[in-house]
Amino acid sequence: MVQKAETIWFDGELVPWDEAKVHVLTHTLHYGMGVFEGIRCYTCTDGGSAVFRLREHVRRLFDSAKINEMAIPFTEAQICDAIVETLKANRLAEGYIRPLCIIGTGVMGVYPGDNPVQTIIAVWPWGAYLGAEALEKGIRVKTSTFTRHHVNVMMTKAKTCGNYVNSILAKREAIAEGYNEALMLDTEGYVCEATGENIFIVRDGVLKTPPPGAILAGITRESVMLLAEDLGYTVVEERFTRDALYSADEAFFTGTAAEITPIREVDRRVIGAGKRGPVTAALQDAYFKVLRGENPKYGAWLTRYSF
């Protein structure tokens, strides 16, 4: 359950959580054309707080809107400021941030006409997305019977609300069969991504991750690639098949919500030693040091704030 905060930023104003409402004929509710972001903030070791890669997330929000021909009635700078304002108003030192842009009421039918674009920013406390133990012990994954979107069916570089029906179907299937997460293949049968995470495999000290294409090239994914190179690892963007995943030394998911989550099993095949491997552990350590403000090289990734 989402833990209720005090206020939500709604079209330029902070309103009480329970009063942040839309009409039942909101266009996005019927047809799925809306865009969103998932962002995290963390408590730093110096006692302050910071939003991780705020500007990059907000830029992607606007990119998603442009791809979907939605004109957000605010600037990127205004949304960045509004996110910090909302965190401060709710006195949230660590948690999750959800900006969302939707097409409001007006005409119905698939063509939205001149319906207004509305923007909300909600924040709430949130721990490990796949469970606290998952960060150490890893998770069990099932290859989904549902295929990830083709690049000319849905715009795969946009975080569009309706795109995630595909993820919901895959996640429900995996959970119903006793797994923690679903692995999705692209339309040619290559490993693509999970329902909301990117994937990496490790073999002989080399990291591989699917190239941009059908995947949403995640901000956490990019961060991990840079950190891995700092640690001396070779990182390759390359297509790979399920059998390459099955025989990997290690595998892990990355994402704002999932952070860096090890994969211990896929389709009943144990990955590596069946637990978090040394490369994954090293990357987790490096990643969380950045998030806590302990690596000055990546200080620009943090937007600091305090109450």
PDB file of C-alpha atoms in Angstrom, residues 14 30 44 53 55 73 86 106 117-118 138-139 163 168 171 175 181 200 218 253 267:
ATOM      1  CA  LEU A  14      -0.073  21.914  -3.257  1.00  0.00           C
ATOM      2  CA  HIS A  30     -10.010   5.740 -20.815  1.00  0.00           C
ATOM      3  CA  CYS A  44      22.790  11.267   2.694  1.00  0.00           C
ATOM      4  CA  ARG A  53      19.420  12.443 -11.165  1.00  0.00           C
ATOM      5  CA  ARG A  55      17.215  16.762 -14.097  1.00  0.00           C
ATOM      6  CA  PRO A  73       2.194  23.609 -19.488  1.00  0.00           C
ATOM      7  CA  THR A  86       6.681  18.853  -2.709  1.00  0.00           C
ATOM      8  CA  GLY A 106     -13.077  17.518 -22.899  1.00  0.00           C
ATOM      9  CA  VAL A 117      -2.654  18.412 -20.040  1.00  0.00           C
ATOM     10  CA  GLN A 118      -2.654  18.206 -16.244  1.00  0.00           C
ATOM     11  CA  GLY A 138      18.324 -12.146  -5.266  1.00  0.00           C
ATOM     12  CA  ILE A 139      15.010 -13.011  -6.892  1.00  0.00           C
ATOM     13  CA  ASN A 163       2.622   0.833 -22.387  1.00  0.00           C
ATOM     14  CA  ILE A 168       1.036  -5.778 -15.740  1.00  0.00           C
ATOM     15  CA  LYS A 171       3.970  -9.457 -13.796  1.00  0.00           C
ATOM     16  CA  ILE A 175       3.556 -13.832  -9.525  1.00  0.00           C
ATOM     17  CA  GLU A 181       9.479 -10.880 -11.576  1.00  0.00           C
ATOM     18  CA  PHE A 200      22.580  -7.057 -17.054  1.00  0.00           C
ATOM     19  CA  GLY A 218      17.005   3.513 -18.007  1.00  0.00           C
ATOM     20  CA  PHE A 253      18.102  -5.906 -12.733  1.00  0.00           C
ATOM     21  CA  ASP A 267      13.054 -20.426 -15.474  1.00  0.00           C
TER      22      ASP A 267
END
